[in-house]
Amino acid sequence: MKPVTQAIRIQTERTNEMEHSTPLFLTSSFCFDNAEEMRAAFADESNDNIYSRFSNPNVQEFTDKMVALEGAEAGYATATGMSAVFASFMALLKKGDHLLACNSLFGSTITVLNKYLPNFGIEVSYVSAADTASWEAAIKPNTKMIYLETPTNPGLDIIDLAFAGALAKKHHLLLNVDNCFATPVNQRPIDFGADLVVHSATKWIDGQGRVLGGVVLGKKELIHQIYLFCRSTGPALSPFNAWILSKSLETLDVRMERHAANALQIAKTLEGHEKISWMKYPFLPSHPQHAIAVQQMKNGGALVSFDLKGGVESGRKFLNHLKMLSLTANLGDTRSIASHPASTTHAKLTEAERAAVNITPGLIRISAGLEHIDDILADILQALEQC
Ligand SMILES: *Cc1c(COP(=O)(O)O)cnc(C)c1O
C-alpha cells in the first residue's frame, strides 16, 4: 500500500465490538493472564503492552502511520515536538561530542542548543542555512550530528537535503532533520539520506490546533536508543492526543494540498504589491533556492513570508487591521494565521540580532489555512491598504 493509504488503513487490532474507528485506550497499565506472560513482556520477549509510559495501542497506531509516511524503519512518539527534539540529542550525544546545526531553527530548539546541551559537555556550532558551501569546513573531529530544518522559519530558506545527506555520509555523521514545516506528505528527508526525522505533531499533523505531540523516526538501532531514553525519562505521548493525531493523519495529504494551493495563491497575488518589498515562497520562481525546493518538495508548503516597506510600524498596522486571520503564536491550523516576528516572537532581540537571522522589521509570516482563498486574500489585501 502507498504511504498515504497506510496513514488511513493502519489500525490497532479490533476489539470484540468490531468498531470501524479505533477506540481510545485510556489506560495507564495493561494486565497479564499469568506470571509467565508478565515475565516474557518484561524480558522483551513479547510485544505485549506493559505501561503507557513505554507503549500504548493509540500511540503505537500513530507511530506506525508516521513510520510509513516518512519511509522510516521505526519511531517513537512523544508528548511534544520539543521532547522529540531533546530526546534525539540526549539519547545519541554524549560529553565531548560536537553538534553542527543550521542557524535558522525553532526558538526553543536554539535555547536547548545554547543553554542546556553545553551543560552536559556537548559542543554546538552553527552554519548558514542559505550557504551550504560553508558546512564541510565547520565539521570537527568530534562532530557527531548535523541538525537542520527545511524550509526554515520564518525566512523560508531551503536546505539541499541531498547535499546534507551526502555530507553526513562522507563524514560518518548522523543527519537529523526537523521536518515539521514540510510534513512527510510533502518531503521525506530519509529518502535523501537522513538518519533521523523529528516532528512537532502540534502543527500540520494535528492541523486543527487542538493537541500537542511529537515523534522521532529513523533507523531501528537509533530509535531503540531514543526509546530507552524516553522510557526512563517519561516524555510519553498521551493516548488521547495519539488518538486525535492518528485520526488527523488520515486527512494529512488532502489537507496539505489545499494548504499549499492557498499559500501559492497568496504568494502569487501579493508578489509585486506596492506595499511589499519582497515576497518569499519556495515554489515561486523568484525564490533563491527554487530549483532545490522543486527537487525535494512535492509542493511549496503552507507558509508565506513577505516584507512590508513600512517596517515595524506597518507590521503592527497590518496585524491590527486583519478581520479574519488569527493573531496567535502557532501555525499549521485550518485557520489562517498572521505573525509579525519583529514585534512579537523576536522582539527581545536587537535589530542587528534579528538581521543575523533574516528577520527584517517589516517581516510578516502567513500560515495559510483551509478557508476559501477568496476570503483569505480579501482580508490580507484590505489590511495591506491600511499599512
Ligand atoms: C513548534 C515547533 C517545534 C516544537 O514543537 P512543540 O510541539 O511546540 O513542542 C519544533 N520545531 C518546529 C519547526 C516547530 O515549528
Short mmCIF file of C-alpha atoms and ligand atoms in Angstrom, two decimals:
data_model
loop_
_atom_site.label_atom_id
_atom_site.label_comp_id
_atom_site.label_asym_id
_atom_site.label_seq_id
_atom_site.Cartn_x
_atom_site.Cartn_y
_atom_site.Cartn_z
CA MET A 1 0.00 0.00 0.00
CA LYS A 2 1.12 3.58 -0.68
CA PRO A 3 2.12 5.54 2.47
CA VAL A 4 -0.96 7.78 2.12
CA THR A 5 -3.19 4.69 2.16
CA GLN A 6 -1.27 3.27 5.12
CA ALA A 7 -1.92 6.53 7.01
CA ILE A 8 -5.63 5.75 6.60
CA ARG A 9 -5.63 1.95 6.88
CA ILE A 10 -3.08 1.08 9.60
CA GLN A 11 -5.23 0.23 12.57
CA THR A 12 -4.94 -1.23 16.05
CA GLU A 13 -6.46 -4.71 16.16
CA ARG A 14 -10.24 -4.53 16.54
CA THR A 15 -11.79 -5.34 19.91
CA ASN A 16 -14.76 -7.75 20.21
CA GLU A 17 -17.09 -4.80 19.41
CA MET A 18 -15.79 -4.80 15.80
CA GLU A 19 -15.60 -0.99 15.76
CA HIS A 20 -14.67 0.68 12.45
CA SER A 21 -12.77 3.60 14.02
CA THR A 22 -10.08 2.85 16.62
CA PRO A 23 -11.31 3.28 20.21
CA LEU A 24 -9.42 5.29 22.81
CA PHE A 25 -7.26 3.16 25.12
CA LEU A 26 -7.25 5.45 28.14
CA THR A 27 -5.37 3.14 30.46
CA SER A 28 -2.10 3.68 32.28
CA SER A 29 -1.25 -0.04 32.54
CA PHE A 30 -2.14 -3.41 30.97
CA CYS A 31 -2.99 -6.80 32.53
CA PHE A 32 -1.47 -10.25 32.06
CA ASP A 33 -3.20 -13.63 32.31
CA ASN A 34 -0.38 -15.22 34.24
CA ALA A 35 3.10 -14.83 35.67
CA GLU A 36 4.78 -16.34 32.61
CA GLU A 37 3.21 -13.81 30.18
CA MET A 38 4.18 -11.00 32.51
CA ARG A 39 7.76 -12.28 32.78
CA ALA A 40 8.03 -12.56 28.98
CA ALA A 41 6.76 -8.97 28.49
CA PHE A 42 9.30 -7.58 30.97
CA ALA A 43 12.06 -9.66 29.34
CA ASP A 44 11.20 -8.03 25.95
CA GLU A 45 10.30 -11.49 24.62
CA SER A 46 6.78 -10.35 23.61
CA ASN A 47 5.25 -7.15 22.23
CA ASP A 48 2.61 -7.00 24.97
CA ASN A 49 1.92 -3.55 26.38
CA ILE A 50 3.05 -3.13 29.99
CA TYR A 51 2.61 0.52 30.93
CA SER A 52 1.61 3.58 28.85
CA ARG A 53 4.91 5.37 29.53
CA PHE A 54 6.53 2.59 27.45
CA SER A 55 3.80 1.87 24.87
CA ASN A 56 0.06 2.16 24.28
CA PRO A 57 -2.13 0.97 21.36
CA ASN A 58 -3.19 4.50 20.31
CA VAL A 59 0.38 5.77 20.49
CA GLN A 60 1.60 2.74 18.52
CA GLU A 61 -1.01 3.26 15.78
CA PHE A 62 0.02 6.92 15.36
CA THR A 63 3.71 5.94 15.36
CA ASP A 64 3.21 3.15 12.79
CA LYS A 65 1.45 5.58 10.44
CA MET A 66 4.26 8.12 10.79
CA VAL A 67 6.85 5.39 10.14
CA ALA A 68 5.01 4.54 6.90
CA LEU A 69 4.66 8.18 5.80
CA GLU A 70 8.35 9.02 6.40
CA GLY A 71 9.66 5.73 4.99
CA ALA A 72 11.44 5.06 8.31
CA GLU A 73 12.37 1.76 9.97
CA ALA A 74 10.99 2.71 13.39
CA GLY A 75 9.65 5.57 15.50
CA TYR A 76 8.84 6.77 18.99
CA ALA A 77 6.09 9.32 19.74
CA THR A 78 6.49 11.96 22.45
CA ALA A 79 4.37 14.47 24.36
CA THR A 80 5.54 17.49 22.34
CA GLY A 81 7.78 18.36 19.42
CA MET A 82 10.39 19.72 21.83
CA SER A 83 10.56 16.45 23.78
CA ALA A 84 11.18 14.64 20.47
CA VAL A 85 13.96 17.12 19.57
CA PHE A 86 15.51 16.91 23.06
CA ALA A 87 15.34 13.09 23.19
CA SER A 88 17.07 12.84 19.80
CA PHE A 89 20.03 14.79 21.27
CA MET A 90 20.15 13.26 24.74
CA ALA A 91 19.91 9.64 23.62
CA LEU A 92 22.57 9.89 20.91
CA LEU A 93 25.07 12.57 22.00
CA LYS A 94 27.43 12.48 24.97
CA LYS A 95 30.04 14.63 26.68
CA GLY A 96 32.76 15.70 24.24
CA ASP A 97 30.56 15.37 21.11
CA HIS A 98 30.01 18.27 18.73
CA LEU A 99 26.65 19.11 17.11
CA LEU A 100 26.62 21.14 13.89
CA ALA A 101 23.30 22.97 13.42
CA CYS A 102 21.89 25.29 10.78
CA ASN A 103 21.49 28.84 12.12
CA SER A 104 17.78 29.18 11.42
CA LEU A 105 15.90 26.99 13.88
CA PHE A 106 12.75 26.92 16.00
CA GLY A 107 13.25 29.22 19.04
CA SER A 108 13.04 26.58 21.79
CA THR A 109 15.47 24.37 19.87
CA ILE A 110 18.00 27.22 19.92
CA THR A 111 17.50 27.50 23.70
CA VAL A 112 18.19 23.76 24.12
CA LEU A 113 21.31 24.01 21.96
CA ASN A 114 22.70 27.17 23.57
CA LYS A 115 21.68 26.73 27.19
CA TYR A 116 21.29 23.04 28.02
CA LEU A 117 23.48 20.88 25.77
CA PRO A 118 26.66 22.76 26.86
CA ASN A 119 25.79 21.86 30.50
CA PHE A 120 26.29 18.22 29.51
CA GLY A 121 29.60 18.90 27.74
CA ILE A 122 28.07 18.80 24.25
CA GLU A 123 29.56 21.43 21.94
CA VAL A 124 27.31 23.26 19.45
CA SER A 125 28.17 25.46 16.48
CA TYR A 126 26.13 26.92 13.65
CA VAL A 127 26.35 27.10 9.87
CA SER A 128 24.35 29.27 7.50
CA ALA A 129 21.11 27.76 6.16
CA ALA A 130 21.47 29.81 2.99
CA ASP A 131 25.14 28.91 2.36
CA THR A 132 25.74 25.15 2.45
CA ALA A 133 29.19 25.62 0.83
CA SER A 134 30.49 26.62 4.29
CA TRP A 135 29.31 23.44 6.03
CA GLU A 136 32.11 20.98 5.33
CA ALA A 137 34.79 23.28 6.78
CA ALA A 138 32.75 23.51 10.01
CA ILE A 139 32.93 19.76 10.66
CA LYS A 140 35.32 18.93 13.54
CA PRO A 141 36.95 15.64 14.56
CA ASN A 142 34.36 15.29 17.35
CA THR A 143 31.30 16.21 15.23
CA LYS A 144 28.64 13.56 15.69
CA MET A 145 25.42 15.01 14.28
CA ILE A 146 24.12 17.58 11.78
CA TYR A 147 20.79 19.13 12.73
CA LEU A 148 18.65 21.21 10.36
CA GLU A 149 15.16 22.43 9.46
CA THR A 150 13.99 23.00 5.91
CA PRO A 151 12.08 25.14 4.99
CA THR A 152 13.44 27.38 7.74
CA ASN A 153 11.28 29.63 9.87
CA PRO A 154 10.41 32.43 9.26
CA GLY A 155 12.94 33.02 6.46
CA LEU A 156 11.73 30.07 4.35
CA ASP A 157 15.25 29.20 3.20
CA ILE A 158 15.54 25.77 1.60
CA ILE A 159 18.46 23.49 2.52
CA ASP A 160 19.53 20.92 -0.07
CA LEU A 161 18.74 17.59 1.63
CA ALA A 162 20.67 15.51 -0.93
CA PHE A 163 23.76 17.66 -0.20
CA ALA A 164 23.30 17.32 3.59
CA GLY A 165 22.72 13.56 3.27
CA ALA A 166 25.89 13.08 1.21
CA LEU A 167 27.96 15.26 3.56
CA ALA A 168 26.79 13.33 6.62
CA LYS A 169 27.55 10.01 4.93
CA LYS A 170 31.02 11.12 3.82
CA HIS A 171 31.98 12.13 7.38
CA HIS A 172 30.06 9.32 9.16
CA LEU A 173 27.74 11.79 10.94
CA LEU A 174 24.10 11.41 11.91
CA LEU A 175 21.79 13.66 9.88
CA ASN A 176 18.81 14.75 11.99
CA VAL A 177 16.08 16.78 10.23
CA ASP A 178 13.14 18.65 11.79
CA ASN A 179 10.52 18.00 9.08
CA CYS A 180 7.68 19.83 10.83
CA PHE A 181 7.21 22.55 8.20
CA ALA A 182 7.03 20.32 5.15
CA THR A 183 5.34 17.24 6.71
CA PRO A 184 6.05 13.76 5.26
CA VAL A 185 3.42 14.03 2.51
CA ASN A 186 5.45 16.89 1.02
CA GLN A 187 9.08 15.97 1.78
CA ARG A 188 10.79 12.79 3.03
CA PRO A 189 14.29 13.53 4.38
CA ILE A 190 15.09 9.80 4.83
CA ASP A 191 14.89 9.39 1.02
CA PHE A 192 17.78 11.89 0.81
CA GLY A 193 19.96 10.19 3.43
CA ALA A 194 18.67 11.50 6.77
CA ASP A 195 19.18 9.09 9.70
CA LEU A 196 16.56 10.73 11.89
CA VAL A 197 13.48 12.88 11.38
CA VAL A 198 11.82 14.79 14.23
CA HIS A 199 8.37 16.37 14.20
CA SER A 200 6.19 18.66 16.16
CA ALA A 201 2.84 16.91 15.56
CA THR A 202 1.29 20.01 17.13
CA LYS A 203 1.42 21.79 13.78
CA TRP A 204 0.00 20.38 10.49
CA ILE A 205 -0.10 16.76 11.70
CA ASP A 206 -2.90 17.68 14.11
CA GLY A 207 -3.63 20.59 11.80
CA GLN A 208 -6.61 21.76 13.79
CA GLY A 209 -4.98 23.49 16.74
CA ARG A 210 -6.11 21.00 19.38
CA VAL A 211 -3.28 18.91 20.86
CA LEU A 212 0.48 18.84 21.41
CA GLY A 213 2.60 15.93 20.24
CA GLY A 214 5.91 14.91 18.74
CA VAL A 215 7.62 11.96 17.12
CA VAL A 216 11.13 10.79 16.20
CA LEU A 217 11.60 8.47 13.20
CA GLY A 218 14.59 6.75 11.67
CA LYS A 219 16.89 3.76 11.77
CA LYS A 220 15.89 0.96 14.12
CA GLU A 221 19.00 0.98 16.30
CA LEU A 222 18.88 4.78 16.75
CA ILE A 223 15.17 4.75 17.61
CA HIS A 224 15.82 1.96 20.13
CA GLN A 225 18.31 4.25 21.94
CA ILE A 226 15.72 7.05 21.90
CA TYR A 227 13.02 4.66 23.16
CA LEU A 228 15.22 3.57 26.07
CA PHE A 229 15.91 7.22 26.97
CA CYS A 230 12.21 8.16 26.81
CA ARG A 231 11.00 5.02 28.60
CA SER A 232 13.14 6.01 31.59
CA THR A 233 12.72 9.79 31.48
CA GLY A 234 8.99 9.94 30.69
CA PRO A 235 8.02 12.29 27.81
CA ALA A 236 5.30 9.83 26.66
CA LEU A 237 2.54 10.95 24.30
CA SER A 238 -0.87 10.73 25.97
CA PRO A 239 -3.23 8.10 24.46
CA PHE A 240 -5.89 10.78 23.92
CA ASN A 241 -3.54 13.01 21.93
CA ALA A 242 -2.31 9.99 19.96
CA TRP A 243 -5.90 9.05 19.12
CA ILE A 244 -6.53 12.59 17.81
CA LEU A 245 -3.24 12.63 15.86
CA SER A 246 -3.79 9.20 14.32
CA LYS A 247 -7.18 10.34 13.00
CA SER A 248 -5.60 13.57 11.73
CA LEU A 249 -3.09 11.60 9.64
CA GLU A 250 -5.96 10.16 7.60
CA THR A 251 -6.52 13.62 6.08
CA LEU A 252 -2.95 14.99 6.13
CA ASP A 253 -2.33 14.52 2.40
CA VAL A 254 -5.52 16.25 1.24
CA ARG A 255 -5.14 18.99 3.82
CA MET A 256 -1.55 19.77 2.82
CA GLU A 257 -2.51 20.01 -0.85
CA ARG A 258 -5.11 22.67 -0.06
CA HIS A 259 -2.82 24.48 2.43
CA ALA A 260 -0.13 24.67 -0.27
CA ALA A 261 -2.54 25.71 -3.03
CA ASN A 262 -3.81 28.56 -0.83
CA ALA A 263 -0.25 29.59 0.11
CA LEU A 264 0.85 29.62 -3.54
CA GLN A 265 -2.16 31.74 -4.47
CA ILE A 266 -1.34 34.25 -1.68
CA ALA A 267 2.31 34.39 -2.82
CA LYS A 268 1.41 34.93 -6.48
CA THR A 269 -1.20 37.57 -5.70
CA LEU A 270 0.98 39.60 -3.33
CA GLU A 271 4.27 39.39 -5.25
CA GLY A 272 4.93 42.86 -6.64
CA HIS A 273 2.24 44.53 -4.44
CA GLU A 274 3.11 48.21 -3.88
CA LYS A 275 3.23 47.90 -0.05
CA ILE A 276 5.61 44.90 -0.14
CA SER A 277 9.37 44.99 -0.75
CA TRP A 278 9.76 41.22 -1.24
CA MET A 279 7.74 38.03 -1.17
CA LYS A 280 9.20 34.60 -0.37
CA TYR A 281 7.60 31.24 -1.13
CA PRO A 282 9.59 28.10 -2.06
CA PHE A 283 7.55 27.36 -5.19
CA LEU A 284 7.74 30.91 -6.63
CA PRO A 285 10.42 31.04 -9.36
CA SER A 286 11.78 34.17 -7.62
CA HIS A 287 12.77 32.12 -4.51
CA PRO A 288 16.62 31.89 -4.33
CA GLN A 289 16.53 28.10 -3.81
CA HIS A 290 13.52 27.41 -6.04
CA ALA A 291 15.43 24.74 -8.02
CA ILE A 292 16.24 22.79 -4.83
CA ALA A 293 12.71 23.22 -3.48
CA VAL A 294 11.09 21.62 -6.53
CA GLN A 295 13.66 18.81 -6.36
CA GLN A 296 12.88 17.75 -2.81
CA MET A 297 9.34 19.00 -2.10
CA LYS A 298 6.03 17.99 -3.68
CA ASN A 299 4.59 21.47 -3.10
CA GLY A 300 5.75 24.74 -1.56
CA GLY A 301 4.16 24.17 1.84
CA ALA A 302 1.73 26.32 3.80
CA LEU A 303 3.94 29.23 4.87
CA VAL A 304 4.44 32.51 3.05
CA SER A 305 6.76 35.32 4.18
CA PHE A 306 6.88 38.89 2.93
CA ASP A 307 8.34 42.23 3.98
CA LEU A 308 6.30 45.40 4.42
CA LYS A 309 8.03 48.51 3.08
CA GLY A 310 6.82 50.47 6.12
CA GLY A 311 8.84 48.38 8.64
CA VAL A 312 7.81 47.72 12.27
CA GLU A 313 5.00 50.30 12.29
CA SER A 314 3.44 48.80 9.15
CA GLY A 315 3.75 45.33 10.67
CA ARG A 316 1.70 46.43 13.69
CA LYS A 317 -0.88 48.16 11.48
CA PHE A 318 -1.21 45.07 9.26
CA LEU A 319 -1.97 42.82 12.24
CA ASN A 320 -4.38 45.34 13.75
CA HIS A 321 -6.42 45.64 10.55
CA LEU A 322 -6.87 41.92 9.89
CA LYS A 323 -10.50 40.94 10.40
CA MET A 324 -10.42 37.17 9.82
CA LEU A 325 -6.83 35.88 10.05
CA SER A 326 -5.90 34.85 13.60
CA LEU A 327 -3.17 36.52 15.63
CA THR A 328 -1.81 33.56 17.59
CA ALA A 329 1.54 32.02 18.50
CA ASN A 330 1.05 28.89 16.39
CA LEU A 331 0.94 27.72 12.80
CA GLY A 332 -0.32 24.72 10.90
CA ASP A 333 -4.04 25.18 11.53
CA THR A 334 -7.20 25.07 9.38
CA ARG A 335 -7.44 28.77 10.30
CA SER A 336 -5.05 31.15 8.55
CA ILE A 337 -2.64 32.86 10.95
CA ALA A 338 -0.53 36.02 10.60
CA SER A 339 2.50 36.90 12.67
CA HIS A 340 4.97 39.78 12.86
CA PRO A 341 8.18 38.39 14.41
CA ALA A 342 9.90 41.78 14.98
CA SER A 343 7.19 42.94 17.43
CA THR A 344 6.41 39.53 19.00
CA THR A 345 8.47 36.30 18.98
CA HIS A 346 11.75 38.09 18.21
CA ALA A 347 11.04 41.45 19.93
CA LYS A 348 13.64 40.82 22.67
CA LEU A 349 16.49 40.64 20.14
CA THR A 350 18.31 43.75 18.92
CA GLU A 351 17.75 44.82 15.32
CA ALA A 352 21.25 43.50 14.48
CA GLU A 353 20.48 40.11 16.05
CA ARG A 354 17.23 39.94 14.09
CA ALA A 355 19.04 40.86 10.89
CA ALA A 356 21.51 38.00 11.52
CA VAL A 357 18.62 35.51 11.26
CA ASN A 358 17.00 37.41 8.35
CA ILE A 359 14.16 38.92 10.35
CA THR A 360 13.53 42.34 8.86
CA PRO A 361 11.41 44.96 10.72
CA GLY A 362 8.50 44.53 8.28
CA LEU A 363 8.58 40.72 8.01
CA ILE A 364 5.12 39.11 8.06
CA ARG A 365 4.61 35.35 8.10
CA ILE A 366 1.30 33.86 6.98
CA SER A 367 0.35 30.26 7.77
CA ALA A 368 -2.22 29.60 5.04
CA GLY A 369 -5.30 27.84 6.40
CA LEU A 370 -8.08 25.96 4.66
CA GLU A 371 -10.61 28.79 4.38
CA HIS A 372 -11.76 29.74 0.86
CA ILE A 373 -8.89 31.52 -0.88
CA ASP A 374 -11.13 34.48 -1.79
CA ASP A 375 -11.79 35.19 1.89
CA ILE A 376 -8.11 34.85 2.86
CA LEU A 377 -6.98 37.18 0.08
CA ALA A 378 -9.72 39.74 0.72
CA ASP A 379 -8.66 40.02 4.36
CA ILE A 380 -4.94 40.32 3.58
CA LEU A 381 -5.49 42.86 0.79
CA GLN A 382 -7.76 45.12 2.84
CA ALA A 383 -5.23 45.06 5.74
CA LEU A 384 -2.41 45.94 3.34
CA GLU A 385 -4.38 49.00 2.21
CA GLN A 386 -4.15 50.30 5.81
CA CYS A 387 -0.36 49.91 6.08
C1 LIG B 1 6.55 24.05 17.07
C2 LIG B 1 7.83 23.53 16.59
C3 LIG B 1 8.63 22.71 17.40
C4 LIG B 1 8.26 22.37 18.83
O1 LIG B 1 7.08 21.65 18.90
P1 LIG B 1 6.12 21.64 20.19
O2 LIG B 1 5.11 20.62 19.84
O3 LIG B 1 5.58 23.03 20.36
O4 LIG B 1 6.97 21.24 21.36
C5 LIG B 1 9.81 22.22 16.86
N1 LIG B 1 10.19 22.53 15.60
C6 LIG B 1 9.44 23.31 14.80
C7 LIG B 1 9.92 23.62 13.42
C8 LIG B 1 8.25 23.85 15.26
O5 LIG B 1 7.51 24.64 14.46
#
